[in-house]
Amino acid sequence: MQERTVHQEVSSGKSDRQIAIKRPGKAPDKDIVWIPGGAFVMGSDHHYPEEAPTHLVRVDGFWMDRYGVTNKQFQRFVKATGYVTVAERPPKPEDYPGAIPELLVPGSAVFQQPKHPVNLQTCSWWVYVPGANWRHPAGPGSSIKGRENYPVVHIAFEDAEAYAAWAGKLLPTEAQWEFAARGGLEGAVYSWGNEFAPKGKRMANTWFGEFPWQNLKPRSPGPESVGSYPANGYGLYDMIGNVWEWTTDWYRDSHPENKTKSCCIPVNPRGGTQQESFDPNTPSQIPRKVLKGGSFLCAPNYCQRYRPAARHPETVDTSTCHIGFRCVVNV
C-alpha cells in the first residue's frame, strides 16, 4: 500500500487533519510531543489474528512523551514518593495457586540467552530471578548505574499507572498509542515505512540473528538508551522495539468489526472489558492489558511484533526485563 499522510474525509466535509491539527498552547513539558489526532485504519489483516479486523477509528489530539520513561525519571518518582514496585513486593500465595514456594519472593522475569537453538514453543529463555527489579534489571549484583537514560523495565501495570498519576499524566489507550506510532503514515507496515531496514539501516532495537540463541549485535541483547534510533514522523522515539509499552486498555482477542457508515466511526475507542481480558487457558485469573511496540527480543523467526498494529496481552501483575511505558496528556 502506498504511504501517505492521513487526511480522510468525514461527514462534516472537513478532513480530520483540518479538524484536529491545532496545537492547544504550550507543551506540558519539554519532552512531550503534540499528536494532532485524526482518523486512521487501526489493526492489520495480514499478520497475527489478534490484530484483525482492520477498522476505521478516530482519536482526538493529545500530547505524548517523546521517549519512554527512563530509569532517571522513575528514580526521581521513587525518591519523591517512596513507591515500591510490584517486583519488589512478595507475591501473595492466594494469587498464584500451585506456585513453587521458593518463587513466592520479590523478583521478576529476566531473559537468559541459550547457547544453542531451542524449541520456540517452550519460552525456556525466561527465568524468574529473585531480586530482579527496576533497580537491578538482571538480578542482584546488577544496577542501572550508567543506564540512567535507558527505559525503565520490570514495570507492572500499576507501577506505570502510579508514575503517570504522580507526573500528572495518563497511560495511552491502544488507539492513541497506535495512531502515534504510525507517525502520520497511513497503511505503512512499520513506523517509518514498508521496509524493515531501508537501504540496510536498522530503524529500531530488535533482535538481530536467529532468536533466541544467535545474537549478531556487537553487544548483549537488551534495552538501549532512549533515542538511539530515528524518530517517527511525529518526533517520537522507540515506538517500535527496545521495550514493550503498557496501554490502559483491557485486552480482547480481536478488534471490533468496522463500522459501515462514516457517521458511526468510533471516536477515542477503548478496548474490551476486564472480564473479556481473562485468559481461559490459565488457572490464575488475573486480568490482562494490551502491550504495544515489541521489544529487543522481537525477531523475524519468532515474534514479528515490531509494528504499530501489533498487540500483545499481558497480565497486570507481570513485570519483565523488556516491559516499560510512556505517558500521554489528554486535552
PDB file of C-alpha atoms in Angstrom, residues 190 220 232 261:
ATOM      1  CA  TYR A 190       6.335  -0.029  10.187  1.00  0.00           C
ATOM      2  CA  SER A 220      24.404  -8.402  24.573  1.00  0.00           C
ATOM      3  CA  ASN A 232       8.999   8.701  13.516  1.00  0.00           C
ATOM      4  CA  LYS A 261     -21.181   4.480   7.984  1.00  0.00           C
TER       5      LYS A 261
END
